PDB file of C-alpha atoms in Angstrom:
ATOM      1  CA  UNK A 164     105.325  97.986 114.247  1.00 92.00           C
ATOM      2  CA  UNK A 165     105.249  94.531 112.731  1.00 95.00           C
ATOM      3  CA  UNK A 166     104.556  91.797 115.263  1.00 97.00           C
ATOM      4  CA  UNK A 167     107.355  89.202 115.386  1.00 96.00           C
ATOM      5  CA  UNK A 168     104.807  86.431 114.694  1.00 98.00           C
ATOM      6  CA  UNK A 169     103.653  88.088 111.458  1.00 98.00           C
ATOM      7  CA  UNK A 170     104.922  86.585 108.194  1.00 98.00           C
ATOM      8  CA  UNK A 171     105.967  88.921 105.391  1.00 98.00           C
ATOM      9  CA  UNK A 172     106.907  87.379 102.044  1.00 98.00           C
ATOM     10  CA  UNK A 173     110.360  88.613 100.945  1.00 97.00           C
ATOM     11  CA  UNK A 174     108.870  89.952  97.703  1.00 98.00           C
ATOM     12  CA  UNK A 175     106.248  92.094  99.466  1.00 97.00           C
ATOM     13  CA  UNK A 176     106.774  95.818 100.062  1.00 97.00           C
ATOM     14  CA  UNK A 177     105.925  96.665 103.672  1.00 98.00           C
ATOM     15  CA  UNK A 178     106.878 100.016 105.203  1.00 97.00           C
ATOM     16  CA  UNK A 179     105.539 102.321 107.918  1.00 95.00           C
ATOM     17  CA  UNK A 180     102.714 100.030 109.048  1.00 97.00           C
ATOM     18  CA  UNK A 181     101.342  98.092 112.018  1.00 97.00           C
ATOM     19  CA  UNK A 182     100.736  94.379 111.463  1.00 98.00           C
ATOM     20  CA  UNK A 183      99.394  92.007 114.119  1.00 98.00           C
ATOM     21  CA  UNK A 184     100.437  88.522 115.205  1.00 98.00           C
ATOM     22  CA  UNK A 185     100.011  85.639 112.765  1.00 98.00           C
ATOM     23  CA  UNK A 186      99.065  87.941 109.898  1.00 98.00           C
ATOM     24  CA  UNK A 187     100.535  86.928 106.536  1.00 98.00           C
ATOM     25  CA  UNK A 188     101.433  89.334 103.715  1.00 98.00           C
ATOM     26  CA  UNK A 189     101.949  87.491 100.429  1.00 98.00           C
ATOM     27  CA  UNK A 190     104.267  88.166  97.484  1.00 97.00           C
ATOM     28  CA  UNK A 191     104.024  91.391  95.498  1.00 97.00           C
ATOM     29  CA  UNK A 192     101.640  92.938  98.037  1.00 98.00           C
ATOM     30  CA  UNK A 193     102.271  96.599  98.893  1.00 98.00           C
ATOM     31  CA  UNK A 194     101.373  97.572 102.468  1.00 98.00           C
ATOM     32  CA  UNK A 195     102.503 101.129 103.221  1.00 97.00           C
ATOM     33  CA  UNK A 196     101.900 104.566 104.727  1.00 93.00           C
ATOM     34  CA  UNK A 197     100.155 103.908 108.023  1.00 93.00           C
ATOM     35  CA  UNK A 198      98.140 100.822 107.142  1.00 96.00           C
ATOM     36  CA  UNK A 199      97.055  98.943 110.263  1.00 97.00           C
ATOM     37  CA  UNK A 200      96.187  95.258 110.092  1.00 98.00           C
ATOM     38  CA  UNK A 201      95.064  93.221 113.098  1.00 98.00           C
ATOM     39  CA  UNK A 202      95.879  89.657 114.081  1.00 98.00           C
ATOM     40  CA  UNK A 203      95.325  86.474 112.053  1.00 98.00           C
ATOM     41  CA  UNK A 204      94.746  88.276 108.742  1.00 98.00           C
ATOM     42  CA  UNK A 205      95.897  87.445 105.229  1.00 98.00           C
ATOM     43  CA  UNK A 206      96.901  89.980 102.573  1.00 98.00           C
ATOM     44  CA  UNK A 207      96.827  88.422  99.106  1.00 97.00           C
ATOM     45  CA  UNK A 208      99.388  88.726  96.353  1.00 97.00           C
ATOM     46  CA  UNK A 209      99.387  92.066  94.521  1.00 96.00           C
ATOM     47  CA  UNK A 210      97.079  93.794  97.023  1.00 97.00           C
ATOM     48  CA  UNK A 211      97.841  97.508  97.461  1.00 97.00           C
ATOM     49  CA  UNK A 212      97.053  98.972 100.888  1.00 97.00           C
ATOM     50  CA  UNK A 213      98.059 102.556 101.631  1.00 95.00           C
ATOM     51  CA  UNK A 214      96.519 103.657 104.911  1.00 94.00           C
ATOM     52  CA  UNK A 215      93.367 101.585 105.608  1.00 96.00           C
ATOM     53  CA  UNK A 216      92.684 100.021 109.017  1.00 96.00           C
ATOM     54  CA  UNK A 217      91.656  96.397 109.497  1.00 98.00           C
ATOM     55  CA  UNK A 218      90.466  94.474 112.511  1.00 98.00           C
ATOM     56  CA  UNK A 219      91.321  90.837 113.239  1.00 98.00           C
ATOM     57  CA  UNK A 220      90.795  87.711 111.115  1.00 98.00           C
ATOM     58  CA  UNK A 221      90.311  89.547 107.822  1.00 98.00           C
ATOM     59  CA  UNK A 222      91.072  88.091 104.415  1.00 98.00           C
ATOM     60  CA  UNK A 223      92.202  90.674 101.886  1.00 98.00           C
ATOM     61  CA  UNK A 224      92.333  88.920  98.526  1.00 98.00           C
ATOM     62  CA  UNK A 225      94.689  89.424  95.595  1.00 97.00           C
ATOM     63  CA  UNK A 226      94.434  92.657  93.675  1.00 96.00           C
ATOM     64  CA  UNK A 227      92.516  94.597  96.350  1.00 97.00           C
ATOM     65  CA  UNK A 228      93.200  98.344  96.252  1.00 94.00           C
ATOM     66  CA  UNK A 229      92.576 100.600  99.265  1.00 95.00           C
ATOM     67  CA  UNK A 230      94.037 103.975 100.108  1.00 92.00           C
ATOM     68  CA  UNK A 231      93.521 105.953 103.314  1.00 93.00           C
ATOM     69  CA  UNK A 232      90.176 106.557 104.961  1.00 91.00           C
ATOM     70  CA  UNK A 233      88.793 103.046 105.329  1.00 95.00           C
ATOM     71  CA  UNK A 234      87.811 101.248 108.511  1.00 96.00           C
ATOM     72  CA  UNK A 235      87.340  97.482 108.127  1.00 97.00           C
ATOM     73  CA  UNK A 236      86.092  95.541 111.157  1.00 98.00           C
ATOM     74  CA  UNK A 237      86.812  91.984 112.330  1.00 98.00           C
ATOM     75  CA  UNK A 238      86.136  88.799 110.316  1.00 98.00           C
ATOM     76  CA  UNK A 239      85.771  90.593 106.983  1.00 98.00           C
ATOM     77  CA  UNK A 240      86.342  88.943 103.598  1.00 98.00           C
ATOM     78  CA  UNK A 241      87.433  91.303 100.825  1.00 98.00           C
ATOM     79  CA  UNK A 242      87.294  89.465  97.483  1.00 97.00           C
ATOM     80  CA  UNK A 243      89.718  89.672  94.567  1.00 98.00           C
ATOM     81  CA  UNK A 244      90.113  93.058  92.872  1.00 97.00           C
ATOM     82  CA  UNK A 245      87.769  94.902  95.247  1.00 97.00           C
ATOM     83  CA  UNK A 246      88.234  98.680  95.275  1.00 94.00           C
ATOM     84  CA  UNK A 247      87.181 101.081  98.012  1.00 94.00           C
ATOM     85  CA  UNK A 248      87.020 104.700  96.861  1.00 93.00           C
ATOM     86  CA  UNK A 249      87.781 107.647  99.139  1.00 92.00           C
ATOM     87  CA  UNK A 250      87.228 110.547  96.727  1.00 89.00           C
ATOM     88  CA  UNK A 251      83.885 111.264  95.059  1.00 88.00           C
ATOM     89  CA  UNK A 252      85.422 113.590  92.456  1.00 89.00           C
ATOM     90  CA  UNK A 253      88.976 112.327  91.795  1.00 88.00           C
ATOM     91  CA  UNK A 254      91.283 114.323  89.561  1.00 89.00           C
ATOM     92  CA  UNK A 255      94.962 115.057  89.033  1.00 92.00           C
ATOM     93  CA  UNK A 256      94.870 118.173  91.218  1.00 89.00           C
ATOM     94  CA  UNK A 257      94.843 117.620  94.986  1.00 87.00           C
ATOM     95  CA  UNK A 258      92.811 120.787  95.555  1.00 89.00           C
ATOM     96  CA  UNK A 259      89.916 119.937  97.869  1.00 86.00           C
ATOM     97  CA  UNK A 260      91.322 116.504  98.771  1.00 84.00           C
ATOM     98  CA  UNK A 261      92.639 116.213 102.351  1.00 84.00           C
ATOM     99  CA  UNK A 262      94.907 113.167 102.550  1.00 85.00           C
ATOM    100  CA  UNK A 263      96.087 114.036 106.077  1.00 85.00           C
ATOM    101  CA  UNK A 264      92.480 114.042 107.320  1.00 86.00           C
ATOM    102  CA  UNK A 265      91.922 110.538 105.919  1.00 84.00           C
ATOM    103  CA  UNK A 266      95.220 109.233 107.305  1.00 86.00           C
ATOM    104  CA  UNK A 267      94.513 110.711 110.756  1.00 84.00           C
ATOM    105  CA  UNK A 268      92.402 107.719 111.774  1.00 79.00           C
ATOM    106  CA  UNK A 269      89.440 109.682 113.088  1.00 80.00           C
ATOM    107  CA  UNK A 270      87.495 110.228 109.853  1.00 83.00           C
ATOM    108  CA  UNK A 271      86.635 107.485 107.400  1.00 90.00           C
ATOM    109  CA  UNK A 272      85.351 107.591 103.823  1.00 91.00           C
ATOM    110  CA  UNK A 273      84.021 104.005 104.047  1.00 95.00           C
ATOM    111  CA  UNK A 274      83.218 101.883 107.101  1.00 96.00           C
ATOM    112  CA  UNK A 275      82.912  98.107 106.781  1.00 98.00           C
ATOM    113  CA  UNK A 276      81.450  96.551 109.949  1.00 98.00           C
ATOM    114  CA  UNK A 277      82.296  93.121 111.415  1.00 98.00           C
ATOM    115  CA  UNK A 278      81.494  89.925 109.530  1.00 98.00           C
ATOM    116  CA  UNK A 279      81.010  91.477 106.080  1.00 98.00           C
ATOM    117  CA  UNK A 280      81.803  89.617 102.838  1.00 98.00           C
ATOM    118  CA  UNK A 281      82.587  91.621  99.696  1.00 98.00           C
ATOM    119  CA  UNK A 282      82.551  89.712  96.394  1.00 97.00           C
ATOM    120  CA  UNK A 283      85.120  89.942  93.610  1.00 97.00           C
ATOM    121  CA  UNK A 284      85.391  93.168  91.608  1.00 97.00           C
ATOM    122  CA  UNK A 285      82.977  95.105  93.803  1.00 97.00           C
ATOM    123  CA  UNK A 286      83.460  98.856  94.201  1.00 97.00           C
ATOM    124  CA  UNK A 287      82.426 100.681  97.373  1.00 97.00           C
ATOM    125  CA  UNK A 288      82.021 104.442  96.903  1.00 96.00           C
ATOM    126  CA  UNK A 289      82.827 107.123  99.511  1.00 95.00           C
ATOM    127  CA  UNK A 290      80.337 107.849 102.268  1.00 94.00           C
ATOM    128  CA  UNK A 291      79.119 104.267 102.552  1.00 96.00           C
ATOM    129  CA  UNK A 292      78.729 102.195 105.719  1.00 97.00           C
ATOM    130  CA  UNK A 293      78.289  98.432 105.245  1.00 98.00           C
ATOM    131  CA  UNK A 294      76.496  96.918 108.251  1.00 98.00           C
ATOM    132  CA  UNK A 295      77.448  93.881 110.305  1.00 98.00           C
ATOM    133  CA  UNK A 296      77.096  90.518 108.616  1.00 97.00           C
ATOM    134  CA  UNK A 297      76.203  92.015 105.241  1.00 97.00           C
ATOM    135  CA  UNK A 298      77.216  90.641 101.858  1.00 97.00           C
ATOM    136  CA  UNK A 299      78.171  92.638  98.769  1.00 98.00           C
ATOM    137  CA  UNK A 300      77.660  90.717  95.509  1.00 96.00           C
ATOM    138  CA  UNK A 301      80.544  90.284  93.095  1.00 96.00           C
ATOM    139  CA  UNK A 302      80.676  93.154  90.629  1.00 97.00           C
ATOM    140  CA  UNK A 303      78.361  95.429  92.609  1.00 98.00           C
ATOM    141  CA  UNK A 304      78.890  99.187  92.833  1.00 97.00           C
ATOM    142  CA  UNK A 305      77.831 100.150  96.344  1.00 97.00           C
ATOM    143  CA  UNK A 306      76.588 103.732  96.335  1.00 96.00           C
ATOM    144  CA  UNK A 307      74.599 103.782  99.590  1.00 97.00           C
ATOM    145  CA  UNK A 308      74.608 102.323 103.093  1.00 98.00           C
ATOM    146  CA  UNK A 309      73.879  98.629 103.538  1.00 98.00           C
ATOM    147  CA  UNK A 310      71.943  97.684 106.704  1.00 98.00           C
ATOM    148  CA  UNK A 311      73.142  94.932 109.035  1.00 98.00           C
ATOM    149  CA  UNK A 312      72.528  91.457 107.627  1.00 97.00           C
ATOM    150  CA  UNK A 313      71.587  92.552 104.105  1.00 97.00           C
ATOM    151  CA  UNK A 314      72.750  91.466 100.663  1.00 96.00           C
ATOM    152  CA  UNK A 315      73.573  94.257  98.205  1.00 97.00           C
ATOM    153  CA  UNK A 316      73.108  92.830  94.700  1.00 96.00           C
ATOM    154  CA  UNK A 317      74.694  93.967  91.419  1.00 94.00           C
ATOM    155  CA  UNK A 318      71.485  95.759  90.431  1.00 93.00           C
ATOM    156  CA  UNK A 319      71.462  97.706  93.725  1.00 91.00           C
ATOM    157  CA  UNK A 320      68.586  95.658  95.148  1.00 91.00           C
ATOM    158  CA  UNK A 321      68.776  94.974  98.876  1.00 95.00           C
ATOM    159  CA  UNK A 322      67.481  91.789 100.481  1.00 91.00           C
ATOM    160  CA  UNK A 323      68.197  89.930 103.676  1.00 93.00           C
ATOM    161  CA  UNK A 324      71.196  87.612 103.561  1.00 91.00           C
ATOM    162  CA  UNK A 325      69.774  84.104 102.961  1.00 85.00           C
ATOM    163  CA  UNK A 326      69.933  81.859 106.023  1.00 85.00           C
ATOM    164  CA  UNK A 327      71.270  78.969 103.925  1.00 84.00           C
ATOM    165  CA  UNK A 328      73.997  80.930 102.114  1.00 80.00           C
ATOM    166  CA  UNK A 329      76.833  78.727 103.376  1.00 79.00           C
ATOM    167  CA  UNK A 330      75.114  75.585 102.087  1.00 77.00           C
ATOM    168  CA  UNK A 331      74.737  77.205  98.647  1.00 76.00           C
ATOM    169  CA  UNK A 332      78.383  78.237  98.243  1.00 75.00           C
ATOM    170  CA  UNK A 333      79.382  75.428  95.883  1.00 75.00           C
ATOM    171  CA  UNK A 334      76.024  74.758  94.202  1.00 75.00           C
ATOM    172  CA  UNK A 335      77.185  75.968  90.768  1.00 73.00           C
ATOM    173  CA  UNK A 336      80.440  73.990  90.691  1.00 77.00           C
ATOM    174  CA  UNK A 337      78.870  70.723  89.561  1.00 69.00           C
ATOM    175  CA  UNK A 338      76.610  72.408  86.983  1.00 69.00           C
ATOM    176  CA  UNK A 339      79.411  73.256  84.540  1.00 61.00           C
TER     177      UNK A 339
END
């Protein structure tokens, strides 16, 4: 069911989904096959969502790709071209892959807790849980769990999220 207060761009493909109030789906986005998106979210242009579940107030940037088997909490930022993977050994054959199990909504390949920010071009591999308030660096390949409030860097190093991260957001803009 699509809430009547949701806004779907006429050039988006949306079918067989649940979308909450005041959520916006932008042009060329594909949102299909049981995807559930909460209230006050934004789905960027050219995102492809086929079965993940999102809480409220999430921003799903352009070019994001997610199939079934992903739980994304509230207030999550998913940067441009982020990919969540649900199959550790993908191949052409579907032998050993249980799509129905992932689409059932009781088992998840990746869990993203509330308040997480995932930087551009990051990849999150199956079996990973990203804890509340964590940050994934742009370009990182996340191959293990990330504790609450930690930063997962491109080199796999974990550190606490800096207290002053919001003040540092634009520090490189004036250096170019």
